[in-house]
Tab-separated table of C-alpha atoms in Angstrom:
chain	number	residue	atom	x	y	z
A	830	MET	CA	0.000	0.000	0.000
A	831	ARG	CA	1.034	3.592	-0.545
A	832	TYR	CA	0.022	6.533	1.624
A	833	SER	CA	1.289	9.960	2.614
A	834	PHE	CA	0.983	12.329	5.541
A	835	ILE	CA	2.305	15.579	6.981
A	836	HIS	CA	4.649	15.319	9.966
A	837	THR	CA	4.670	18.465	12.099
A	838	SER	CA	5.232	19.296	15.770
A	839	ASP	CA	5.861	22.022	18.332
A	840	TRP	CA	3.102	24.391	17.301
A	841	GLN	CA	3.194	25.755	20.863
A	842	LEU	CA	0.007	27.716	20.361
A	843	GLY	CA	-0.175	30.585	22.822
A	844	MET	CA	3.593	31.097	22.911
A	845	GLY	CA	4.513	34.715	23.580
A	846	ARG	CA	7.616	36.630	22.538
A	847	TRP	CA	8.061	39.701	24.766
A	848	PHE	CA	10.840	41.199	22.631
A	849	LEU	CA	8.324	41.799	19.817
A	850	GLY	CA	6.320	44.266	21.889
A	851	VAL	CA	2.548	44.166	22.375
A	852	GLU	CA	1.649	44.633	18.702
A	853	GLY	CA	4.274	42.254	17.337
A	854	ASP	CA	3.544	39.608	19.957
A	855	ALA	CA	-0.158	39.603	19.053
A	856	ARG	CA	0.685	39.140	15.357
A	857	TYR	CA	3.138	36.361	16.191
A	858	ASN	CA	0.568	34.517	18.290
A	859	GLN	CA	-1.940	34.636	15.456
A	860	ALA	CA	0.730	33.483	12.990
A	861	ARG	CA	1.196	30.277	14.978
A	862	ILE	CA	-2.502	29.543	14.428
A	863	ASP	CA	-2.510	30.659	10.795
A	864	VAL	CA	0.331	28.286	9.889
A	865	ILE	CA	-1.845	25.312	10.899
A	866	GLN	CA	-4.381	26.397	8.331
A	867	ARG	CA	-1.617	26.467	5.708
A	868	ILE	CA	-0.564	22.972	6.782
A	869	GLY	CA	-4.110	21.774	6.194
A	870	THR	CA	-4.182	23.385	2.748
A	871	LEU	CA	-0.846	21.742	1.914
A	872	ALA	CA	-2.113	18.345	3.074
A	873	ARG	CA	-5.183	18.596	0.855
A	874	GLU	CA	-3.198	19.827	-2.146
A	875	GLN	CA	-0.711	16.956	-1.772
A	876	GLY	CA	-3.472	14.380	-1.347
A	877	CYS	CA	-2.264	13.420	2.134
A	878	ASP	CA	-4.212	10.856	4.116
A	879	PHE	CA	-3.680	12.546	7.490
A	880	ILE	CA	-1.538	14.938	9.568
A	881	VAL	CA	0.596	13.929	12.560
A	882	ALA	CA	1.471	16.587	15.174
A	883	ALA	CA	4.166	15.157	17.454
A	884	GLY	CA	3.643	17.031	20.697
A	885	ASP	CA	3.771	20.510	22.233
A	886	ASN	CA	0.719	21.501	20.254
A	887	PHE	CA	-0.022	24.137	22.902
A	888	ASP	CA	2.533	26.122	24.869
A	889	SER	CA	0.753	25.143	28.048
A	890	ASN	CA	-2.345	23.369	29.312
A	891	LEU	CA	-3.346	26.777	30.674
A	892	VAL	CA	-3.449	28.881	27.496
A	893	SER	CA	-6.212	31.447	27.224
A	894	ASP	CA	-9.671	30.460	26.053
A	895	ILE	CA	-9.251	32.800	23.080
A	896	THR	CA	-6.145	30.891	21.944
A	897	PHE	CA	-7.875	27.539	22.352
A	898	ARG	CA	-11.087	28.538	20.580
A	899	ARG	CA	-9.272	30.107	17.651
A	900	SER	CA	-7.089	27.014	17.353
A	901	GLU	CA	-10.101	24.728	17.654
A	902	ALA	CA	-11.821	26.493	14.778
A	903	VAL	CA	-8.808	25.833	12.552
A	904	VAL	CA	-8.004	22.223	13.466
A	905	LYS	CA	-11.609	21.115	13.140
A	906	ASN	CA	-11.671	22.304	9.536
A	907	LEU	CA	-8.387	20.973	8.167
A	908	GLY	CA	-10.150	18.589	5.784
A	909	VAL	CA	-7.976	15.579	6.697
A	910	PRO	CA	-7.681	13.571	9.934
A	911	LEU	CA	-5.370	15.129	12.517
A	912	VAL	CA	-3.395	13.013	15.024
A	913	LEU	CA	-2.239	14.906	18.135
A	914	LEU	CA	0.360	13.657	20.625
A	915	PRO	CA	0.614	15.204	24.120
A	916	GLY	CA	4.086	16.679	24.678
A	917	ASN	CA	5.900	18.138	27.664
A	918	HIS	CA	4.185	21.517	27.217
A	919	ASP	CA	0.697	20.004	26.877
A	920	PRO	CA	0.937	16.658	28.712
A	921	MET	CA	-2.062	14.360	29.203
A	922	SER	CA	-2.387	15.374	32.853
A	923	PRO	CA	-5.739	15.947	34.623
A	924	ASP	CA	-5.903	19.494	33.217
A	925	ALA	CA	-4.975	18.408	29.652
A	926	ILE	CA	-6.079	20.909	27.069
A	927	LEU	CA	-6.055	18.235	24.355
A	928	ALA	CA	-8.896	16.498	26.171
A	929	LYS	CA	-11.157	19.350	25.047
A	930	PHE	CA	-10.975	18.236	21.421
A	931	GLN	CA	-13.814	16.091	20.185
A	932	ASP	CA	-14.475	14.630	16.772
A	933	SER	CA	-16.588	17.218	14.973
A	934	SER	CA	-16.970	15.397	11.655
A	935	ASP	CA	-19.566	12.793	10.793
A	936	ASP	CA	-17.655	11.437	7.809
A	937	GLY	CA	-14.249	11.419	9.523
A	938	SER	CA	-12.656	13.793	6.993
A	939	SER	CA	-11.709	16.188	9.800
A	940	ALA	CA	-11.313	13.695	12.640
A	941	ILE	CA	-9.143	14.694	15.585
A	942	ILE	CA	-7.362	11.766	17.227
A	943	VAL	CA	-5.565	12.387	20.525
A	944	LEU	CA	-2.952	9.716	21.284
A	945	ASP	CA	-3.572	9.550	25.013
A	946	SER	CA	-2.339	5.950	25.511
A	947	PHE	CA	0.237	3.495	24.119
A	948	GLY	CA	-2.307	1.472	22.146
A	949	PRO	CA	-2.128	1.554	18.323
A	950	VAL	CA	-4.868	3.504	16.538
A	951	GLU	CA	-5.916	2.772	12.956
A	952	VAL	CA	-5.910	6.200	11.328
A	953	ILE	CA	-6.758	4.948	7.817
A	954	PRO	CA	-7.493	1.355	6.762
A	955	GLY	CA	-4.333	-0.731	7.192
A	956	VAL	CA	-2.236	2.040	8.775
A	957	GLU	CA	-1.726	2.263	12.529
A	958	VAL	CA	-0.320	5.131	14.534
A	959	VAL	CA	1.114	4.343	17.943
A	960	GLY	CA	1.893	7.180	20.319
A	961	ALA	CA	4.205	7.695	23.288
A	962	PRO	CA	2.164	10.352	25.114
A	963	LEU	CA	3.586	12.379	27.964
A	964	LYS	CA	1.460	12.312	31.113
A	965	SER	CA	3.644	14.914	32.871
A	966	LYS	CA	6.146	17.587	31.887
A	967	LYS	CA	9.167	15.446	32.797
A	968	PRO	CA	8.981	11.754	31.928
A	969	VAL	CA	11.242	9.456	33.919
A	970	THR	CA	11.317	6.545	31.448
A	971	ASP	CA	11.878	6.064	27.731
A	972	LEU	CA	8.274	6.407	26.551
A	973	ALA	CA	9.126	5.505	22.947
A	974	GLU	CA	10.536	2.176	24.128
A	975	GLU	CA	7.396	1.535	26.173
A	976	ALA	CA	5.174	2.330	23.196
A	977	CYS	CA	7.005	-0.278	21.082
A	978	ALA	CA	7.191	-2.939	23.784
A	979	GLY	CA	3.916	-4.687	22.987
A	980	LEU	CA	3.972	-4.345	19.215
A	981	GLN	CA	4.094	-7.219	16.771
A	982	PRO	CA	5.853	-6.786	13.410
A	983	VAL	CA	3.777	-5.267	10.643
A	984	GLY	CA	1.976	-7.973	8.663
A	985	SER	CA	1.992	-10.493	11.508
A	986	GLU	CA	-0.447	-13.351	11.191
A	987	GLY	CA	-3.959	-12.304	12.100
A	988	SER	CA	-3.136	-8.578	11.974
A	989	SER	CA	-4.756	-6.159	9.550
A	990	CYS	CA	-1.892	-3.679	10.020
A	991	ARG	CA	0.052	-3.140	6.797
A	992	SER	CA	2.160	-0.183	7.983
A	993	ARG	CA	2.730	1.566	11.296
A	994	ILE	CA	4.040	4.942	12.499
A	995	LEU	CA	5.473	5.763	15.917
A	996	VAL	CA	4.853	9.275	17.233
A	997	ALA	CA	7.063	10.390	20.135
A	998	HIS	CA	8.224	13.568	21.829
A	999	GLY	CA	11.498	14.206	23.646
A	1000	GLN	CA	15.247	14.433	23.387
A	1001	VAL	CA	17.378	11.638	22.005
A	1002	GLU	CA	20.765	12.635	23.402
A	1003	ALA	CA	21.870	14.035	26.749
A	1004	ARG	CA	22.850	17.694	26.962
A	1005	THR	CA	25.261	16.906	29.828
A	1006	ASN	CA	27.439	13.999	30.932
A	1007	ASP	CA	24.737	12.970	33.361
A	1008	HIS	CA	22.065	10.497	32.325
A	1009	ALA	CA	18.838	12.330	31.532
A	1010	ALA	CA	15.674	10.667	32.760
A	1011	GLY	CA	13.232	10.074	29.949
A	1012	LEU	CA	15.908	10.197	27.254
A	1013	ILE	CA	14.894	8.305	24.093
A	1014	ASP	CA	17.307	5.533	23.039
A	1015	LEU	CA	17.935	5.848	19.303
A	1016	ASP	CA	19.497	2.381	19.111
A	1017	LYS	CA	16.216	0.888	20.288
A	1018	ILE	CA	14.322	3.026	17.806
A	1019	ALA	CA	16.580	1.700	15.032
A	1020	ARG	CA	15.853	-1.885	16.086
A	1021	ALA	CA	12.119	-1.151	16.040
A	1022	VAL	CA	12.476	0.002	12.432
A	1023	ASP	CA	14.714	-2.953	11.490
A	1024	ASN	CA	12.151	-5.397	12.898
A	1025	ARG	CA	9.302	-3.573	11.160
A	1026	LEU	CA	7.536	-2.745	14.366
A	1027	VAL	CA	7.260	0.688	12.757
A	1028	ASP	CA	8.030	2.064	9.300
A	1029	TYR	CA	8.526	5.704	10.308
A	1030	VAL	CA	9.155	7.593	13.562
A	1031	ALA	CA	7.731	11.111	13.881
A	1032	PHE	CA	9.525	13.008	16.639
A	1033	GLY	CA	8.735	16.330	18.238
A	1034	ASP	CA	10.614	18.533	20.751
A	1035	THR	CA	13.608	19.857	18.781
A	1036	HIS	CA	12.450	22.930	16.862
A	1037	SER	CA	14.842	22.533	13.920
A	1038	THR	CA	14.137	19.974	11.192
A	1039	THR	CA	16.562	17.089	11.778
A	1040	LYS	CA	17.093	13.644	10.253
A	1041	LEU	CA	18.152	11.129	12.907
A	1042	ASP	CA	19.037	7.986	10.929
A	1043	GLU	CA	20.759	6.995	7.708
A	1044	ARG	CA	17.630	5.450	6.202
A	1045	GLY	CA	15.694	8.670	6.621
A	1046	ARG	CA	12.882	7.083	8.630
A	1047	VAL	CA	13.383	8.907	11.933
A	1048	TRP	CA	12.932	12.686	11.974
A	1049	PHE	CA	12.316	15.763	14.056
A	1050	SER	CA	9.973	17.870	11.957
A	1051	GLY	CA	10.833	21.124	13.710
A	1052	SER	CA	8.410	23.920	14.525
A	1053	PRO	CA	6.398	25.314	11.568
A	1054	GLU	CA	7.155	28.872	12.744
A	1055	PRO	CA	10.478	29.774	14.386
A	1056	THR	CA	10.585	30.188	18.144
A	1057	ASP	CA	14.202	31.287	18.604
A	1058	PHE	CA	17.028	33.005	16.744
A	1059	LYS	CA	19.316	31.569	14.093
A	1060	GLU	CA	22.927	32.678	14.418
A	1061	ILE	CA	24.283	34.600	11.389
A	1062	PRO	CA	26.983	33.672	10.502
A	1063	GLY	CA	27.576	30.229	11.948
A	1064	GLY	CA	24.140	28.684	11.663
A	1065	GLY	CA	23.779	27.888	15.345
A	1066	GLY	CA	20.628	28.316	17.394
A	1067	GLU	CA	17.318	27.409	15.770
A	1068	ASN	CA	18.704	26.910	12.287
A	1069	ALA	CA	16.078	24.888	10.397
A	1070	SER	CA	12.632	25.750	11.704
A	1071	GLY	CA	9.617	26.948	9.730
A	1072	ASN	CA	9.096	23.580	7.994
A	1073	VAL	CA	6.866	20.524	7.862
A	1074	LEU	CA	7.725	17.111	6.434
A	1075	LEU	CA	5.760	15.480	3.635
A	1076	VAL	CA	6.191	11.739	4.205
A	1077	THR	CA	5.308	9.121	1.578
A	1078	VAL	CA	5.380	5.433	2.517
A	1079	ASP	CA	5.254	2.607	-0.015
A	1080	ALA	CA	4.809	-0.685	1.869
A	1081	PRO	CA	3.852	-3.669	-0.327
A	1082	ASP	CA	2.076	-6.542	1.410
A	1083	GLY	CA	4.592	-8.893	3.006
A	1084	ALA	CA	7.482	-6.495	2.408
A	1085	THR	CA	10.682	-6.711	4.415
A	1086	VAL	CA	12.160	-3.605	5.971
A	1087	ASN	CA	14.443	-3.145	2.957
A	1088	GLU	CA	11.510	-3.440	0.551
A	1089	VAL	CA	9.611	-0.599	2.229
A	1090	THR	CA	10.389	2.834	0.793
A	1091	VAL	CA	9.925	6.064	2.728
A	1092	GLY	CA	10.302	9.433	1.035
A	1093	VAL	CA	10.590	12.609	3.111
A	1094	GLU	CA	10.358	16.115	1.652
A	1095	THR	CA	11.036	19.223	3.722
A	1096	ILE	CA	8.499	21.940	2.877
A	1097	PRO	CA	8.788	25.522	4.226
A	1098	VAL	CA	5.513	26.862	5.644
A	1099	GLY	CA	6.581	29.574	8.115
A	1100	GLU	CA	6.336	33.329	7.573
A	1101	TRP	CA	8.487	34.645	10.413
A	1102	THR	CA	12.272	35.040	10.573
A	1103	PHE	CA	14.347	35.318	13.760
A	1104	GLU	CA	18.059	35.971	13.213
A	1105	ALA	CA	20.952	36.936	15.474
A	1106	ILE	CA	23.621	38.797	13.486
A	1107	THR	CA	27.206	39.188	14.667
A	1108	ARG	CA	29.601	41.385	12.669
A	1109	HIS	CA	33.117	42.746	13.200
A	1110	VAL	CA	33.468	46.226	11.729
A	1111	GLU	CA	36.540	48.270	10.971
A	1112	GLY	CA	35.325	51.405	9.298
A	1113	THR	CA	32.700	53.111	7.167
A	1114	GLU	CA	32.526	50.362	4.548
A	1115	ASP	CA	31.697	47.704	7.152
A	1116	ILE	CA	29.037	49.884	8.794
A	1117	ALA	CA	27.464	50.591	5.400
A	1118	SER	CA	27.519	46.866	4.579
A	1119	PHE	CA	25.665	46.039	7.806
A	1120	ILE	CA	23.012	48.684	7.077
A	1121	GLU	CA	22.624	47.318	3.549
A	1122	GLU	CA	22.219	43.812	4.987
A	1123	LEU	CA	19.295	45.038	7.082
A	1124	GLU	CA	17.769	46.886	4.119
A	1125	GLU	CA	17.694	43.673	2.068
A	1126	TYR	CA	15.242	41.836	4.340
A	1127	GLU	CA	12.073	41.740	2.255
A	1128	ASP	CA	9.448	40.891	4.882
A	1129	LYS	CA	10.489	43.187	7.705
A	1130	PRO	CA	7.106	43.118	9.540
A	1131	HIS	CA	7.621	39.366	10.105
A	1132	THR	CA	11.351	39.605	10.894
A	1133	ALA	CA	13.069	40.022	14.258
A	1134	ILE	CA	16.792	40.811	14.315
A	1135	LYS	CA	19.128	41.094	17.254
A	1136	TYR	CA	22.615	42.290	16.374
A	1137	ALA	CA	26.068	42.534	17.907
A	1138	LEU	CA	28.771	44.665	16.326
A	1139	THR	CA	32.351	44.483	17.551
A	1140	GLY	CA	35.410	46.526	16.683
A	1141	ALA	CA	35.582	50.310	16.545
A	1142	ALA	CA	34.093	53.057	14.416
A	1143	SER	CA	34.470	56.779	14.009
A	1144	LEU	CA	31.957	59.225	15.419
A	1145	MET	CA	30.602	59.890	11.935
A	1146	ASP	CA	30.136	56.137	11.404
A	1147	HIS	CA	28.315	55.835	14.729
A	1148	THR	CA	26.040	58.697	13.686
A	1149	MET	CA	25.364	57.072	10.308
A	1150	LEU	CA	24.503	53.798	12.041
A	1151	ALA	CA	22.232	55.483	14.591
A	1152	HIS	CA	20.277	57.337	11.881
A	1153	ALA	CA	19.862	54.127	9.865
A	1154	LEU	CA	18.670	52.146	12.890
A	1155	ASP	CA	16.210	54.891	13.850
A	1156	ARG	CA	14.757	54.690	10.327
A	1157	LEU	CA	14.712	50.890	10.043
A	1158	ARG	CA	13.617	49.901	13.557
A	1159	PRO	CA	9.900	50.697	13.047
A	1160	GLN	CA	9.884	48.604	9.848
A	1161	PHE	CA	10.942	45.382	11.613
A	1162	ALA	CA	8.939	43.263	14.038
A	1163	GLY	CA	12.024	43.592	16.237
A	1164	LEU	CA	15.441	45.194	15.749
A	1165	PHE	CA	17.582	45.498	18.830
A	1166	GLU	CA	21.118	45.348	20.163
A	1167	ARG	CA	22.471	42.234	21.879
A	1168	GLU	CA	23.734	43.986	24.993
A	1169	ARG	CA	25.808	41.024	26.176
A	1170	LEU	CA	27.813	40.792	22.921
A	1171	HIS	CA	27.613	44.238	21.325
A	1172	ASN	CA	30.934	46.048	21.785
A	1173	LEU	CA	31.446	48.704	19.133
A	1174	GLY	CA	34.019	51.139	20.398
A	1175	VAL	CA	34.465	54.809	19.496
A	1176	GLU	CA	37.620	55.845	17.679
A	1177	PRO	CA	37.347	59.531	16.643
A	1178	SER	CA	38.990	60.255	13.319
A	1179	GLU	CA	40.569	63.455	11.993
A	1180	GLU	CA	37.453	63.885	9.877
A	1181	ASP	CA	35.355	63.749	13.050
A	1182	LEU	CA	37.364	66.573	14.551
A	1183	ASP	CA	36.871	68.662	11.427
A	1184	HIS	CA	33.099	68.473	11.979
A	1185	VAL	CA	33.097	69.928	15.494
A	1186	ASP	CA	33.623	73.547	16.372
A	1187	LEU	CA	33.928	73.781	20.131
A	1188	ARG	CA	35.511	76.292	22.470
A	1189	GLY	CA	36.428	76.491	26.125
A	1190	TYR	CA	34.679	74.124	28.513
A	1191	ALA	CA	32.857	72.347	25.667
A	1192	GLN	CA	36.153	71.531	23.956
A	1193	ASP	CA	37.637	70.367	27.273
A	1194	ALA	CA	34.639	68.078	27.825
A	1195	PHE	CA	34.938	66.688	24.300
A	1196	ASP	CA	38.634	65.914	24.792
A	1197	GLU	CA	38.016	64.287	28.171
A	1198	LEU	CA	35.222	62.105	26.792
A	1199	ARG	CA	37.392	61.153	23.826
A	1200	GLN	CA	40.144	59.933	26.131
A	1201	GLY	CA	37.642	57.906	28.176
A	1202	ALA	CA	36.142	56.387	25.060
A	1203	ARG	CA	39.554	55.346	23.805
A	1204	ALA	CA	40.165	53.682	27.174
A	1205	GLY	CA	36.976	51.663	26.757
A	1206	ASP	CA	34.667	53.576	29.129
A	1207	GLU	CA	31.116	52.855	27.913
A	1208	ILE	CA	29.545	55.915	29.573
A	1209	ASP	CA	32.133	58.232	28.040
A	1210	SER	CA	31.592	56.565	24.659
A	1211	GLN	CA	27.844	57.112	24.775
A	1212	ALA	CA	28.254	60.688	25.952
A	1213	LEU	CA	30.808	61.402	23.213
A	1214	LYS	CA	28.460	60.078	20.527
A	1215	ILE	CA	25.617	62.255	21.826
A	1216	LEU	CA	27.826	65.350	22.012
A	1217	PHE	CA	29.099	64.728	18.489
A	1218	ARG	CA	25.580	64.346	17.083
A	1219	LEU	CA	24.542	67.603	18.729
A	1220	THR	CA	27.566	69.583	17.600
A	1221	ALA	CA	27.880	68.069	14.143
A	1222	SER	CA	24.280	68.982	13.363
A	1223	ARG	CA	24.693	72.666	14.253
């Protein structure tokens, strides 16, 4: 049999981003709902049989009623069945928000299936989905292993299952040298695939799209809208979010693991961009290049930039940068300095001195501030830049 589905995760509906301000944060919250509608449109256009959302569908079990109702209106009209797994942000605890969803379709075309137990669920004829739902924010066992423990290989005698998908949520490698409770063992996942307990593993939790095995059958889908900044240059941070995965499985009856084919296509669906830019500057040309880089962002209302400039620049260059930032800042969803990393010193040039005409105490103050700025005093540097802007504009 051949079927296809969309693998997505980490919608985190209701997530706020304070650095966007009140207006930007409201638009961002709505964007996280809007992208689900686009996922549904994509699924219908691609002829998908269903959608799998692998956990953290909501940012919390305590999101506002407005967020839930707006989300409910979208997910109940996707046009294809939707499979939801509880994650660490929206676990299947007594206050589970996912428990509010009920099947609102008589013909099943918009069915909502919540994987609230380890038992396999037939999502379309012949295809089972087995979930590893979180019942609390911090699991203490490998839930993916538990979900696979009672499974028989696909095509076992007496079974109508012709293909099976595992849906899990969590990390697969420790972030420290200590053993992390609830860590998912990838070796055991690989054995589950080798033994055809499952044909594909849909993971959630990591927000960047990531392939986890050589065969291409175990993936993190990543969040469909970014939640954190990508480092430019370097590519660190959240470097591959804003996507969903279109998964196509071809599993002939009686096929061995090597006879099953799984195709995975990464499809961008997000509208927002979060980038953290670090640049070393050494003069007017570098400052102008940074300003030009900001100018080239096409969708500024859906773009948040935090920047860190290092090095030194003349007073005229600082003034040019300040004017450009004042003009560009209102165009972006967010444009702000990374205070921890930004370290652009002041190095007055001869040209700077030609643009000031000071006498007496004012000249003495300028000279004193210039010496402090050269010594690395941040207060003197800021004061010198302000004094220069005031005098140079006379």
